[in-house]
CSV table of C-alpha atoms in Angstrom, one decimal:
chain,number,residue,atom,x,y,z
A,1,MET,CA,28.4,-3.2,30.7
A,2,ALA,CA,27.0,0.3,30.9
A,3,SER,CA,27.2,2.9,28.2
A,4,ASP,CA,26.9,6.6,28.3
A,5,TYR,CA,24.0,8.2,25.9
A,6,THR,CA,22.8,11.7,25.4
A,7,ILE,CA,18.9,11.6,25.3
A,8,ARG,CA,17.0,14.9,23.7
A,9,LEU,CA,13.6,15.0,25.2
A,10,TRP,CA,10.9,17.2,24.5
A,11,ARG,CA,10.1,19.7,27.4
A,12,GLY,CA,7.1,21.8,27.2
A,13,ASP,CA,3.4,22.4,26.8
A,14,ALA,CA,0.7,23.7,24.4
A,15,THR,CA,2.5,27.2,25.2
A,16,GLY,CA,5.7,26.2,24.0
A,17,GLY,CA,8.9,24.5,24.9
A,18,ASP,CA,12.1,23.0,23.5
A,19,PHE,CA,14.5,19.9,23.9
A,20,CYS,CA,16.4,19.6,26.5
A,21,GLU,CA,19.6,17.1,26.9
A,22,PHE,CA,20.2,14.6,29.7
A,23,ARG,CA,23.4,12.3,29.9
A,24,VAL,CA,22.3,9.0,30.7
A,25,SER,CA,24.1,5.7,31.8
A,26,VAL,CA,22.4,2.9,30.3
A,27,GLU,CA,22.8,-0.7,31.5
A,28,PRO,CA,22.0,-3.6,29.2
A,29,GLY,CA,18.5,-4.8,28.3
A,30,MET,CA,17.0,-1.3,29.0
A,31,VAL,CA,14.6,-0.2,26.9
A,32,VAL,CA,13.6,3.8,25.5
A,33,LEU,CA,11.2,4.0,28.3
A,34,ASP,CA,13.7,2.5,30.8
A,35,VAL,CA,15.9,5.9,30.2
A,36,ILE,CA,12.9,8.2,30.3
A,37,HIS,CA,12.3,7.0,33.7
A,38,LYS,CA,15.6,7.0,34.9
A,39,ILE,CA,15.5,10.8,33.6
A,40,GLN,CA,12.4,11.1,35.5
A,41,ALA,CA,13.9,9.8,38.8
A,42,THR,CA,17.3,11.5,38.5
A,43,GLN,CA,17.2,14.6,36.4
A,44,ALA,CA,13.9,15.8,35.8
A,45,ASN,CA,11.3,14.6,38.8
A,46,ASP,CA,8.5,16.5,36.5
A,47,LEU,CA,8.8,14.9,33.2
A,48,ALA,CA,5.4,14.1,32.0
A,49,VAL,CA,5.1,10.5,30.5
A,50,ARG,CA,2.2,8.1,29.7
A,51,TRP,CA,3.0,4.8,30.1
A,52,ASN,CA,1.6,1.3,32.0
A,53,CYS,CA,2.1,-2.2,31.2
A,54,LYS,CA,5.9,-1.7,29.5
A,55,ALA,CA,5.0,-5.0,27.6
A,56,GLY,CA,3.9,-3.3,24.1
A,57,LYS,CA,0.4,-4.3,24.9
A,58,CYS,CA,-1.3,-1.6,26.5
A,59,GLY,CA,0.0,1.3,23.8
A,60,SER,CA,0.4,3.9,26.2
A,61,CYS,CA,3.8,4.8,25.5
A,62,SER,CA,3.6,6.1,21.9
A,63,ALA,CA,6.5,8.3,20.7
A,64,GLU,CA,8.5,9.6,18.3
A,65,VAL,CA,12.3,8.2,18.7
A,66,ASN,CA,14.6,9.7,16.4
A,67,GLY,CA,11.6,10.6,14.5
A,68,ARG,CA,10.2,7.3,14.1
A,69,PRO,CA,6.9,6.7,15.7
A,70,ARG,CA,7.4,3.5,17.9
A,71,LEU,CA,6.1,2.3,21.4
A,72,THR,CA,9.2,3.3,23.7
A,73,CYS,CA,8.9,0.0,26.0
A,74,MET,CA,9.2,-1.9,22.7
A,75,THR,CA,12.6,0.4,21.6
A,76,ARG,CA,16.0,-1.2,23.0
A,77,MET,CA,18.6,0.9,23.2
A,78,ASN,CA,21.0,-1.3,21.7
A,79,LEU,CA,19.5,-0.3,18.6
A,80,PHE,CA,21.6,2.9,18.9
A,81,GLN,CA,25.4,3.1,19.1
A,82,PRO,CA,26.8,3.7,22.3
A,83,GLY,CA,27.8,7.6,22.5
A,84,GLU,CA,25.2,8.5,20.3
A,85,THR,CA,22.3,11.2,20.7
A,86,ILE,CA,18.6,10.1,20.7
A,87,THR,CA,15.5,12.4,20.5
A,88,VAL,CA,12.8,11.5,22.2
A,89,ALA,CA,9.6,13.8,20.7
A,90,PRO,CA,6.0,13.4,22.0
A,91,MET,CA,3.2,12.1,18.8
A,92,LYS,CA,3.0,14.7,16.5
A,93,THR,CA,-0.1,14.6,15.2
A,94,PHE,CA,-2.6,15.0,18.3
A,95,PRO,CA,-2.3,18.4,20.3
A,96,LEU,CA,0.5,18.4,23.2
A,97,ILE,CA,-0.3,18.5,27.0
A,98,ARG,CA,2.8,18.5,28.3
A,99,ASP,CA,6.8,17.2,27.7
A,100,LEU,CA,6.0,13.3,26.2
A,101,VAL,CA,2.3,13.2,26.5
A,102,THR,CA,-0.5,14.2,24.0
A,103,ASP,CA,-4.1,14.4,24.0
A,104,VAL,CA,-5.3,11.4,22.3
A,105,SER,CA,-9.0,12.2,22.4
A,106,PHE,CA,-9.7,12.5,18.7
A,107,ASN,CA,-9.2,8.8,18.1
A,108,PHE,CA,-11.8,8.5,20.8
A,109,GLN,CA,-14.2,10.9,19.2
A,110,VAL,CA,-13.7,9.2,15.9
A,111,ALA,CA,-14.4,5.6,17.4
A,112,ARG,CA,-18.0,6.7,18.6
A,113,GLN,CA,-19.1,7.5,15.2
A,114,VAL,CA,-18.5,4.0,14.0
A,115,PRO,CA,-21.7,2.3,13.8
A,116,ALA,CA,-22.2,-0.6,16.0
A,117,PHE,CA,-21.9,-4.5,15.5
A,118,LYS,CA,-25.6,-5.1,14.2
A,119,PRO,CA,-26.0,-8.9,14.2
A,120,LYS,CA,-28.5,-11.0,11.7
A,121,ALA,CA,-31.3,-12.8,13.1
A,122,ARG,CA,-30.6,-16.0,15.4
A,123,GLU,CA,-30.8,-19.4,14.2
A,124,ALA,CA,-34.0,-21.3,14.8
A,125,ASP,CA,-32.2,-22.4,18.3
A,126,GLY,CA,-32.0,-19.1,19.3
A,127,THR,CA,-28.1,-18.9,18.7
A,128,TYR,CA,-25.8,-17.3,16.5
A,129,ARG,CA,-23.5,-19.9,14.2
A,130,MET,CA,-20.2,-18.9,12.1
A,131,GLN,CA,-17.4,-20.8,11.1
A,132,GLN,CA,-13.5,-20.7,11.7
A,133,GLU,CA,-12.9,-19.2,8.2
A,134,ASP,CA,-15.3,-16.7,8.5
A,135,ILE,CA,-13.8,-15.3,11.6
A,136,ASP,CA,-10.1,-15.8,10.6
A,137,ARG,CA,-9.8,-12.9,8.5
A,138,VAL,CA,-10.9,-10.5,11.3
A,139,GLN,CA,-8.9,-11.8,14.1
A,140,GLU,CA,-6.1,-10.1,12.8
A,141,PHE,CA,-8.0,-6.8,13.6
A,142,HIS,CA,-8.5,-7.6,17.0
A,143,LYS,CA,-4.9,-7.8,17.8
A,144,CYS,CA,-5.0,-3.5,17.7
A,145,ILE,CA,-3.3,-2.2,20.9
A,146,GLU,CA,-4.7,1.2,20.3
A,147,CYS,CA,-1.5,2.7,20.7
A,148,PHE,CA,-2.5,5.2,18.1
A,149,LEU,CA,0.8,5.0,16.0
A,150,CYS,CA,-0.9,4.6,12.8
A,151,GLN,CA,-3.0,7.5,13.5
A,152,ASN,CA,0.2,9.6,14.1
A,153,VAL,CA,2.1,8.6,11.3
A,154,CYS,CA,-0.6,9.1,8.5
A,155,HIS,CA,0.0,12.1,7.0
A,156,VAL,CA,-3.3,13.0,6.0
A,157,ILE,CA,-4.0,14.3,9.3
A,158,ARG,CA,-0.2,14.6,10.6
A,159,ASP,CA,0.4,17.3,7.5
A,160,HIS,CA,-3.2,18.2,6.7
A,161,PRO,CA,-5.2,18.6,10.3
A,162,GLU,CA,-8.0,20.1,8.5
A,163,HIS,CA,-8.6,16.7,7.7
A,164,LYS,CA,-9.4,15.8,10.8
A,165,ARG,CA,-13.0,16.7,10.7
A,166,HIS,CA,-13.6,14.1,8.0
A,167,PHE,CA,-11.3,11.2,8.3
A,168,ALA,CA,-11.4,8.4,10.4
A,169,GLY,CA,-7.6,7.0,10.1
A,170,PRO,CA,-6.2,3.9,10.1
A,171,ARG,CA,-6.7,2.7,13.3
A,172,MET,CA,-10.5,3.3,12.6
A,173,PHE,CA,-10.3,1.5,9.4
A,174,VAL,CA,-9.2,-1.5,11.1
A,175,ARG,CA,-12.3,-1.5,13.1
A,176,TYR,CA,-14.7,-0.5,10.1
A,177,ALA,CA,-13.1,-3.4,8.3
A,178,ALA,CA,-13.5,-5.5,11.2
A,179,LEU,CA,-17.1,-5.2,11.5
A,180,GLU,CA,-17.8,-4.8,7.6
A,181,MET,CA,-16.1,-8.4,7.3
A,182,HIS,CA,-17.5,-10.0,10.2
A,183,PRO,CA,-19.9,-12.8,8.9
A,184,LEU,CA,-22.8,-12.1,11.7
A,185,ASP,CA,-22.5,-8.1,11.0
A,186,THR,CA,-25.8,-6.5,8.8
A,187,ASN,CA,-24.7,-3.0,9.0
A,188,ASP,CA,-23.4,-1.4,5.7
A,189,ARG,CA,-21.1,1.5,6.5
A,190,ARG,CA,-20.1,2.0,2.8
A,191,GLU,CA,-21.6,5.3,2.2
A,192,LEU,CA,-20.4,6.5,5.4
A,193,LEU,CA,-16.9,5.4,4.6
A,194,LYS,CA,-16.9,7.2,1.8
A,195,GLN,CA,-18.9,10.6,2.6
A,196,LYS,CA,-17.8,11.2,6.0
A,197,MET,CA,-14.8,8.9,6.7
A,198,GLY,CA,-12.7,10.1,4.4
A,199,LEU,CA,-11.4,6.3,3.1
A,200,GLY,CA,-10.6,8.2,-0.7
A,201,LEU,CA,-8.3,10.3,1.0
A,202,CYS,CA,-6.0,7.4,1.9
A,203,ASN,CA,-3.2,7.2,-0.5
A,204,ILE,CA,-2.1,3.6,0.6
A,205,THR,CA,1.5,4.7,1.5
A,206,LYS,CA,1.5,1.8,3.8
A,207,CYS,CA,3.0,3.9,6.8
A,208,CYS,CA,0.5,2.8,9.1
A,209,THR,CA,1.8,-0.6,8.5
A,210,GLU,CA,5.3,0.1,8.8
A,211,VAL,CA,4.4,1.6,12.1
A,212,CYS,CA,2.2,-1.2,13.7
A,213,PRO,CA,3.9,-2.6,16.7
A,214,GLU,CA,1.2,-5.5,16.4
A,215,SER,CA,2.4,-6.2,12.7
A,216,ILE,CA,-1.0,-5.8,11.6
A,217,HIS,CA,-1.4,-5.3,7.4
A,218,ILE,CA,-3.6,-2.6,8.1
A,219,THR,CA,-3.2,-1.2,4.7
A,220,ASP,CA,-3.4,-4.6,2.7
A,221,ASN,CA,-5.7,-6.5,4.8
A,222,ALA,CA,-8.1,-3.4,5.9
A,223,ILE,CA,-8.0,-0.6,4.1
A,224,ILE,CA,-7.6,-1.8,0.5
A,225,PRO,CA,-10.3,-4.5,0.9
A,226,LEU,CA,-12.7,-1.7,2.3
A,227,LYS,CA,-11.2,0.4,-0.8
A,228,GLU,CA,-12.5,-2.0,-3.0
A,229,ARG,CA,-15.7,-2.6,-1.4
A,230,LEU,CA,-16.5,0.8,-2.1
A,231,VAL,CA,-15.7,0.3,-5.5
A,232,ASP,CA,-18.2,-2.2,-5.6
A,233,GLU,CA,-20.9,0.3,-4.4
A,234,PHE,CA,-19.9,3.6,-6.0
A,235,TYR,CA,-17.1,3.2,-9.0
A,236,ASP,CA,-18.0,-0.1,-10.9
A,237,PRO,CA,-21.2,-0.3,-13.0
A,238,LEU,CA,-20.5,-3.5,-14.2
A,239,THR,CA,-20.6,-5.3,-10.6
A,240,ARG,CA,-23.8,-3.0,-9.8
A,241,LEU,CA,-25.5,-4.0,-13.1
A,242,LEU,CA,-24.5,-8.1,-12.2
A,243,LYS,CA,-26.1,-7.5,-8.8
A,244,LYS,CA,-29.2,-6.0,-10.3
A,245,LEU,CA,-29.5,-9.0,-12.6
A,246,THR,CA,-28.4,-11.4,-10.4
A,247,GLY,CA,-30.6,-9.9,-7.3
A,248,ARG,CA,-27.0,-11.1,-5.2
A,249,GLN,CA,-25.3,-8.6,-2.9
B,1,MET,CA,-15.1,18.8,18.8
B,2,ASN,CA,-14.7,22.6,18.0
B,3,SER,CA,-17.0,24.7,16.3
B,4,ASN,CA,-15.1,24.6,13.5
B,5,GLY,CA,-15.1,20.9,13.2
B,6,THR,CA,-11.7,20.1,14.4
B,7,PHE,CA,-10.7,18.1,17.3
B,8,GLY,CA,-8.0,20.9,19.3
B,9,GLU,CA,-5.5,22.7,17.0
B,10,GLN,CA,-2.4,20.8,15.4
B,11,GLN,CA,0.6,21.1,17.9
B,12,TYR,CA,3.9,21.7,16.4
B,13,TYR,CA,7.0,21.7,18.5
B,14,GLY,CA,10.6,23.0,18.5
B,15,PRO,CA,12.9,21.9,15.2
B,16,ALA,CA,9.7,19.8,13.6
B,17,THR,CA,8.5,23.6,12.5
B,18,VAL,CA,11.5,24.2,10.5
B,19,ALA,CA,12.7,20.8,9.9
B,20,ARG,CA,10.8,18.1,7.2
B,21,THR,CA,11.3,15.5,9.8
B,22,LEU,CA,13.2,14.5,12.9
B,23,ARG,CA,14.1,11.3,11.3
B,24,ARG,CA,18.2,10.8,11.0
B,25,ASP,CA,18.2,7.5,9.5
B,26,PRO,CA,18.3,7.6,5.1
B,27,TRP,CA,14.7,7.9,4.6
B,28,TRP,CA,15.3,9.3,1.3
B,29,VAL,CA,17.1,6.5,-0.3
B,30,GLU,CA,13.9,4.2,-1.0
B,31,ALA,CA,12.0,7.1,-2.7
B,32,LEU,CA,15.4,8.2,-4.5
B,33,LEU,CA,16.1,4.8,-6.1
B,34,THR,CA,11.9,4.2,-6.7
B,35,ALA,CA,11.9,7.4,-8.7
B,36,LEU,CA,15.3,6.1,-10.3
B,37,VAL,CA,14.1,3.0,-11.5
B,38,LEU,CA,10.5,3.9,-12.4
B,39,GLY,CA,11.7,7.1,-14.0
B,40,GLY,CA,13.8,5.0,-16.0
B,41,PHE,CA,11.6,2.5,-17.0
B,42,VAL,CA,9.1,5.0,-18.0
B,43,VAL,CA,11.6,6.6,-20.4
B,44,TYR,CA,12.5,3.6,-21.3
B,45,ALA,CA,9.4,2.2,-22.5
B,46,THR,CA,8.4,5.8,-24.3
B,47,TRP,CA,11.5,5.4,-26.0
B,48,VAL,CA,9.9,1.8,-27.1
B,49,ALA,CA,6.9,3.2,-28.3
B,50,PHE,CA,8.4,5.6,-30.7
B,51,GLN,CA,10.7,3.1,-32.4
B,52,PRO,CA,9.7,1.3,-35.6
B,53,PHE,CA,8.3,-2.3,-35.7
B,54,ASP,CA,11.3,-3.8,-37.5
B,55,TYR,CA,13.7,-4.4,-34.4
B,56,ALA,CA,10.5,-5.5,-31.9
B,57,HIS,CA,10.8,-8.8,-33.2
B,58,ALA,CA,13.1,-11.5,-34.4
B,59,GLY,CA,12.1,-14.9,-35.5
B,60,PRO,CA,9.3,-16.4,-33.5
B,61,TYR,CA,9.6,-13.9,-30.9
B,62,LEU,CA,7.9,-10.6,-30.4
B,63,SER,CA,8.5,-8.2,-27.8
B,64,PRO,CA,6.0,-7.6,-25.0
B,65,PHE,CA,5.7,-3.9,-25.4
B,66,TYR,CA,3.8,-5.1,-28.9
B,67,SER,CA,2.1,-7.6,-27.9
B,68,PRO,CA,-0.6,-8.3,-28.5
B,69,CYS,CA,0.3,-6.4,-32.0
B,70,LEU,CA,-3.4,-5.7,-33.3
B,71,SER,CA,-2.5,-3.1,-36.5
B,72,ALA,CA,-1.7,-4.8,-40.3
B,73,ASN,CA,2.1,-3.1,-40.3
B,74,CYS,CA,2.8,-5.9,-37.8
B,75,GLY,CA,3.5,-8.2,-40.6
B,76,GLU,CA,3.4,-11.9,-39.8
B,77,HIS,CA,3.3,-11.0,-36.0
B,78,VAL,CA,-0.4,-9.8,-36.1
B,79,SER,CA,-2.0,-11.3,-33.6
B,80,LEU,CA,-5.4,-9.8,-33.8
B,81,PRO,CA,-6.2,-8.1,-37.1
B,82,LEU,CA,-8.2,-5.3,-35.8
B,83,ILE,CA,-6.7,-2.0,-37.3
B,84,GLY,CA,-6.1,-2.0,-41.2
B,85,SER,CA,-2.9,-0.7,-42.9
B,86,TRP,CA,-3.5,2.7,-42.2
B,87,TRP,CA,-1.9,2.7,-38.9
B,88,ASN,CA,1.4,4.0,-39.6
B,89,LEU,CA,2.3,4.6,-36.0
B,90,SER,CA,4.0,2.2,-33.8
B,91,PRO,CA,2.0,-0.9,-33.1
B,92,ALA,CA,3.0,-0.2,-29.3
B,93,PHE,CA,0.6,3.0,-28.9
B,94,LEU,CA,-2.4,0.5,-29.5
B,95,ILE,CA,-1.4,-1.7,-26.5
B,96,LEU,CA,0.8,0.0,-24.2
B,97,TRP,CA,-1.9,2.1,-22.2
B,98,ILE,CA,-3.5,-1.2,-21.0
B,99,PRO,CA,-0.1,-2.6,-19.2
B,100,ALA,CA,0.4,1.2,-18.0
B,101,GLY,CA,-2.9,2.0,-16.6
B,102,PHE,CA,-2.6,-1.2,-14.7
B,103,ARG,CA,0.6,-0.5,-13.4
B,104,LEU,CA,-0.4,3.1,-12.7
B,105,THR,CA,-3.8,2.0,-11.0
B,106,CYS,CA,-1.9,-0.6,-9.2
B,107,TYR,CA,-1.9,-0.4,-5.3
B,108,TYR,CA,1.3,-1.0,-4.8
B,109,TYR,CA,2.6,1.4,-7.3
B,110,ARG,CA,0.3,4.0,-5.9
B,111,LYS,CA,2.5,3.6,-2.9
B,112,ALA,CA,5.8,3.9,-4.7
B,113,TYR,CA,5.1,7.0,-6.9
B,114,TYR,CA,3.1,9.0,-4.0
B,115,ARG,CA,6.2,8.9,-2.1
B,116,SER,CA,8.7,9.1,-4.7
B,117,PHE,CA,7.2,11.7,-7.0
B,118,TRP,CA,4.6,13.1,-5.5
B,119,TRP,CA,6.3,13.4,-1.6
B,120,ALA,CA,2.7,12.8,-0.3
B,121,PRO,CA,4.6,11.7,2.0
B,122,PRO,CA,8.2,11.1,0.9
B,123,GLY,CA,8.6,8.7,3.7
B,124,CYS,CA,7.1,8.1,6.7
B,125,ALA,CA,6.7,11.1,9.7
B,126,VAL,CA,8.3,12.9,7.0
B,127,ARG,CA,6.5,16.2,6.2
B,128,ASP,CA,4.3,16.2,2.8
B,129,ALA,CA,5.8,18.4,0.3
B,130,ARG,CA,2.4,20.2,-0.6
B,131,SER,CA,0.2,22.2,1.9
B,132,GLY,CA,-3.0,21.3,-0.1
B,133,TYR,CA,-4.1,17.8,-0.4
B,134,SER,CA,-7.1,15.7,-1.4
B,135,GLY,CA,-5.9,12.1,-1.5
B,136,GLU,CA,-7.9,9.9,-4.2
B,137,THR,CA,-11.1,12.0,-3.7
B,138,ALA,CA,-11.2,14.2,-6.5
B,139,PHE,CA,-10.3,14.2,-10.4
B,140,PRO,CA,-7.8,13.0,-11.9
B,141,LEU,CA,-6.7,10.8,-8.7
B,142,VAL,CA,-10.4,9.4,-8.1
B,143,LEU,CA,-9.6,7.4,-11.5
B,144,GLN,CA,-7.6,4.8,-9.4
B,145,ASN,CA,-10.8,3.3,-8.5
B,146,ILE,CA,-11.4,1.7,-12.0
B,147,HIS,CA,-8.1,-0.4,-11.3
B,148,ARG,CA,-10.1,-3.7,-11.4
B,149,TYR,CA,-10.9,-2.4,-15.2
B,150,PHE,CA,-7.5,-2.6,-16.2
B,151,PHE,CA,-6.8,-5.7,-14.4
B,152,TYR,CA,-9.7,-7.4,-16.8
B,153,LEU,CA,-7.9,-5.8,-19.6
B,154,ALA,CA,-4.4,-6.7,-18.3
B,155,THR,CA,-5.6,-10.4,-18.3
B,156,LEU,CA,-6.5,-10.5,-21.9
B,157,VAL,CA,-2.9,-9.0,-22.7
B,158,LEU,CA,-1.3,-11.9,-20.3
B,159,ALA,CA,-3.5,-14.3,-22.2
B,160,PHE,CA,-1.6,-13.3,-25.5
B,161,LEU,CA,1.9,-13.0,-23.9
B,162,TRP,CA,1.8,-16.5,-23.0
B,163,TRP,CA,0.5,-17.0,-26.8
B,164,ASP,CA,3.8,-15.5,-28.1
B,165,ALA,CA,5.6,-17.8,-25.7
B,166,ALA,CA,4.1,-20.7,-27.2
B,167,LEU,CA,4.6,-19.1,-30.7
B,168,ALA,CA,8.4,-19.1,-29.6
B,169,PHE,CA,8.6,-22.8,-29.7
B,170,ARG,CA,8.2,-22.6,-33.3
B,171,PHE,CA,10.9,-22.0,-35.5
B,172,ASP,CA,11.2,-22.0,-39.4
B,173,ASP,CA,12.6,-25.4,-39.0
B,174,GLY,CA,9.7,-26.9,-37.0
B,175,PHE,CA,9.8,-27.1,-33.0
B,176,GLY,CA,12.6,-25.8,-30.8
B,177,VAL,CA,13.7,-24.0,-28.0
B,178,GLY,CA,16.1,-21.0,-27.7
B,179,MET,CA,17.1,-18.7,-25.2
B,180,GLY,CA,14.5,-16.2,-26.3
B,181,THR,CA,11.9,-18.9,-25.8
B,182,LEU,CA,12.7,-19.2,-21.9
B,183,VAL,CA,12.8,-15.3,-21.7
B,184,LEU,CA,9.7,-14.8,-23.5
B,185,THR,CA,8.1,-17.5,-21.2
B,186,ALA,CA,9.7,-16.3,-18.1
B,187,ASN,CA,8.3,-13.0,-18.7
B,188,ALA,CA,4.6,-14.0,-19.4
B,189,ALA,CA,5.4,-16.4,-15.8
B,190,LEU,CA,6.2,-13.3,-14.0
B,191,LEU,CA,3.4,-11.3,-15.2
B,192,SER,CA,1.1,-13.7,-14.2
B,193,LEU,CA,2.2,-13.8,-10.6
B,194,TYR,CA,2.1,-9.8,-10.8
B,195,SER,CA,-1.4,-10.1,-11.8
B,196,ILE,CA,-2.7,-13.1,-9.8
B,197,SER,CA,-1.2,-11.0,-7.0
B,198,CYS,CA,-3.2,-8.1,-7.7
B,199,HIS,CA,-5.0,-6.7,-4.8
B,200,SER,CA,-7.8,-6.2,-7.1
B,201,CYS,CA,-8.0,-9.7,-8.1
B,202,ARG,CA,-7.5,-10.8,-4.4
B,203,HIS,CA,-11.0,-9.0,-3.9
B,204,LEU,CA,-12.7,-10.5,-6.9
B,205,CYS,CA,-11.8,-13.7,-6.2
B,206,GLY,CA,-13.4,-14.0,-2.8
B,207,GLY,CA,-12.6,-10.9,-0.8
B,208,ARG,CA,-15.9,-9.5,-1.0
B,209,LEU,CA,-17.8,-12.2,0.9
B,210,ASP,CA,-18.2,-11.8,4.3
B,211,VAL,CA,-18.9,-15.6,4.7
B,212,PHE,CA,-16.4,-17.5,3.5
B,213,SER,CA,-17.8,-21.0,4.5
B,214,LYS,CA,-21.1,-20.6,2.1
B,215,ALA,CA,-18.5,-20.4,-1.0
B,216,PRO,CA,-16.0,-23.1,-0.5
B,217,GLY,CA,-14.4,-22.9,-3.5
B,218,ARG,CA,-14.2,-18.8,-3.8
B,219,TYR,CA,-12.6,-19.4,-0.2
B,220,ARG,CA,-10.0,-21.6,-1.3
B,221,ILE,CA,-8.6,-19.5,-4.9
B,222,TRP,CA,-8.9,-16.4,-2.1
B,223,ARG,CA,-6.4,-17.8,0.6
B,224,LEU,CA,-4.2,-18.7,-2.9
B,225,VAL,CA,-4.8,-15.2,-4.3
B,226,SER,CA,-3.5,-13.8,-0.6
B,227,ARG,CA,-0.5,-16.1,-0.6
B,228,PHE,CA,0.7,-14.4,-3.5
B,229,ASN,CA,-0.7,-10.9,-2.5
B,230,GLU,CA,1.5,-10.8,0.1
B,231,HIS,CA,4.5,-10.5,-2.3
B,232,HIS,CA,2.8,-8.1,-5.2
B,233,MET,CA,5.4,-5.7,-4.6
B,234,PHE,CA,8.3,-8.4,-5.4
B,235,TYR,CA,6.4,-9.4,-8.5
B,236,ALA,CA,5.7,-5.8,-9.3
B,237,TRP,CA,9.5,-5.1,-9.4
B,238,ILE,CA,10.6,-8.2,-10.9
B,239,SER,CA,7.9,-8.2,-13.6
B,240,LEU,CA,8.7,-4.7,-14.4
B,241,PHE,CA,12.7,-5.9,-15.1
B,242,GLY,CA,11.0,-8.6,-16.9
B,243,VAL,CA,9.3,-6.6,-19.2
B,244,ALA,CA,11.9,-4.5,-20.1
B,245,LEU,CA,14.8,-7.1,-20.5
B,246,THR,CA,12.8,-9.2,-22.8
B,247,ASP,CA,12.6,-6.4,-25.0
B,248,VAL,CA,16.0,-5.5,-24.9
B,249,TYR,CA,17.0,-9.4,-25.5
B,250,VAL,CA,14.5,-9.4,-28.6
B,251,ARG,CA,15.4,-6.0,-29.6
B,252,LEU,CA,19.4,-7.3,-29.9
B,253,VAL,CA,18.7,-10.4,-31.4
B,254,ALA,CA,16.8,-8.4,-34.3
B,255,MET,CA,19.6,-6.0,-34.6
B,256,GLY,CA,22.0,-8.7,-34.7
B,257,ILE,CA,24.0,-7.8,-31.4
B,258,LEU,CA,23.4,-10.9,-29.5
B,259,HIS,CA,22.8,-14.4,-30.9
B,260,ASP,CA,20.3,-16.4,-30.2
B,261,ILE,CA,21.6,-19.4,-28.4
B,262,ARG,CA,19.1,-22.8,-29.2
B,263,PHE,CA,19.1,-25.3,-27.1
B,264,PHE,CA,17.2,-27.8,-29.3
């Protein structure tokens, strides 16, 4: 049975705007993105919204639903009570283009600064070899769909935009972790992470993990292990001494 | 990138400029509860530290706030006689800084108190309370990086707590088990779970390796610790309550308010 909802959508661009209210009849099974499409089709034809797969895999439809960063295609309307007013706003951390569409190019510019995978020398038979247990850990990081909800919710850049110039953000830390923990990679990115990517700015409040639609344990499995690797290199004289004495890395 | 090094200007919109957040769920409940419970524990621990040693032990039981007892004024409960009789303050002062430092620099507690006390941020997608922010890059928060050293020290303290639990089986009339024996043993067990599940422990056990297949033993330990690590928050809270309740139990028995049940 259809239920009526009031949807408050942000309408506007970089010069200004405000929330506009729409009354929508919602059928069972609809998600927030369906409702936005319905408003676009029937009440606001010029509404700008970015979307693609509608299956939670492309990471395009990120927005803030009732203030919580979410994929609108994966947010079912039955989460809300019939008659409830639902607020849908664009991601706050990124510059607004129009309506629900933001300019997420910041993330791609930071991604370009990640030193690439640099494999060790091939085996004698010309191949690379690694065992399953060596690669299991980084598989989790490859689930990332680049929805940038973690970047959006991270307070380091959300509330302190001055840090954008020297903070990679949780999504990129996941990428750094995938490379740093890769059994074949030989690049050492720890100095870069400390000096230019601002790993120390992260105070591990775990919001990135909470909003990740792929349930990647960003803080526990990527950021904290990276922080510990930085401790090995820069803050733990005992480990450094042991490394020197044993000659092991 | 702009000439000033930023990637475009921050775009604020509508009510978000006024309101701290657009969230309408009770996001503040978690921060409030954490502040109350953590704050309550800090107040209780401080009160305990200032109490005389008289009510910190009862029969074979020793409160975990005073263990290992390092000063001569611990009497028969002295664990390691490092400090002479000149020390006339509470023996808790000599040892409490270790578990306090371990918890203060713990990756889980950092999240808890950054959210509930620092308000950086108070909740996800809720604006920070302060305009400036330097994270853990500057003094004093850069000291969070010495967490593993507190882990080493806390492991030593834990060994003494297990020793205390073992001594709690030794009554004046020989071997026995009382309620306090179980309480002290449970406390040591909960603290062990908290320590084993520590993120630094996970890293030191094997997390720092890139090629697990060359160190199968460390890989097995890392996997085991990782399973515990998934529940680190739970162990952090339950062990915190465990320590406080163990002290309360020993204190009440010492004061004669509770009678220790002797099972055999």
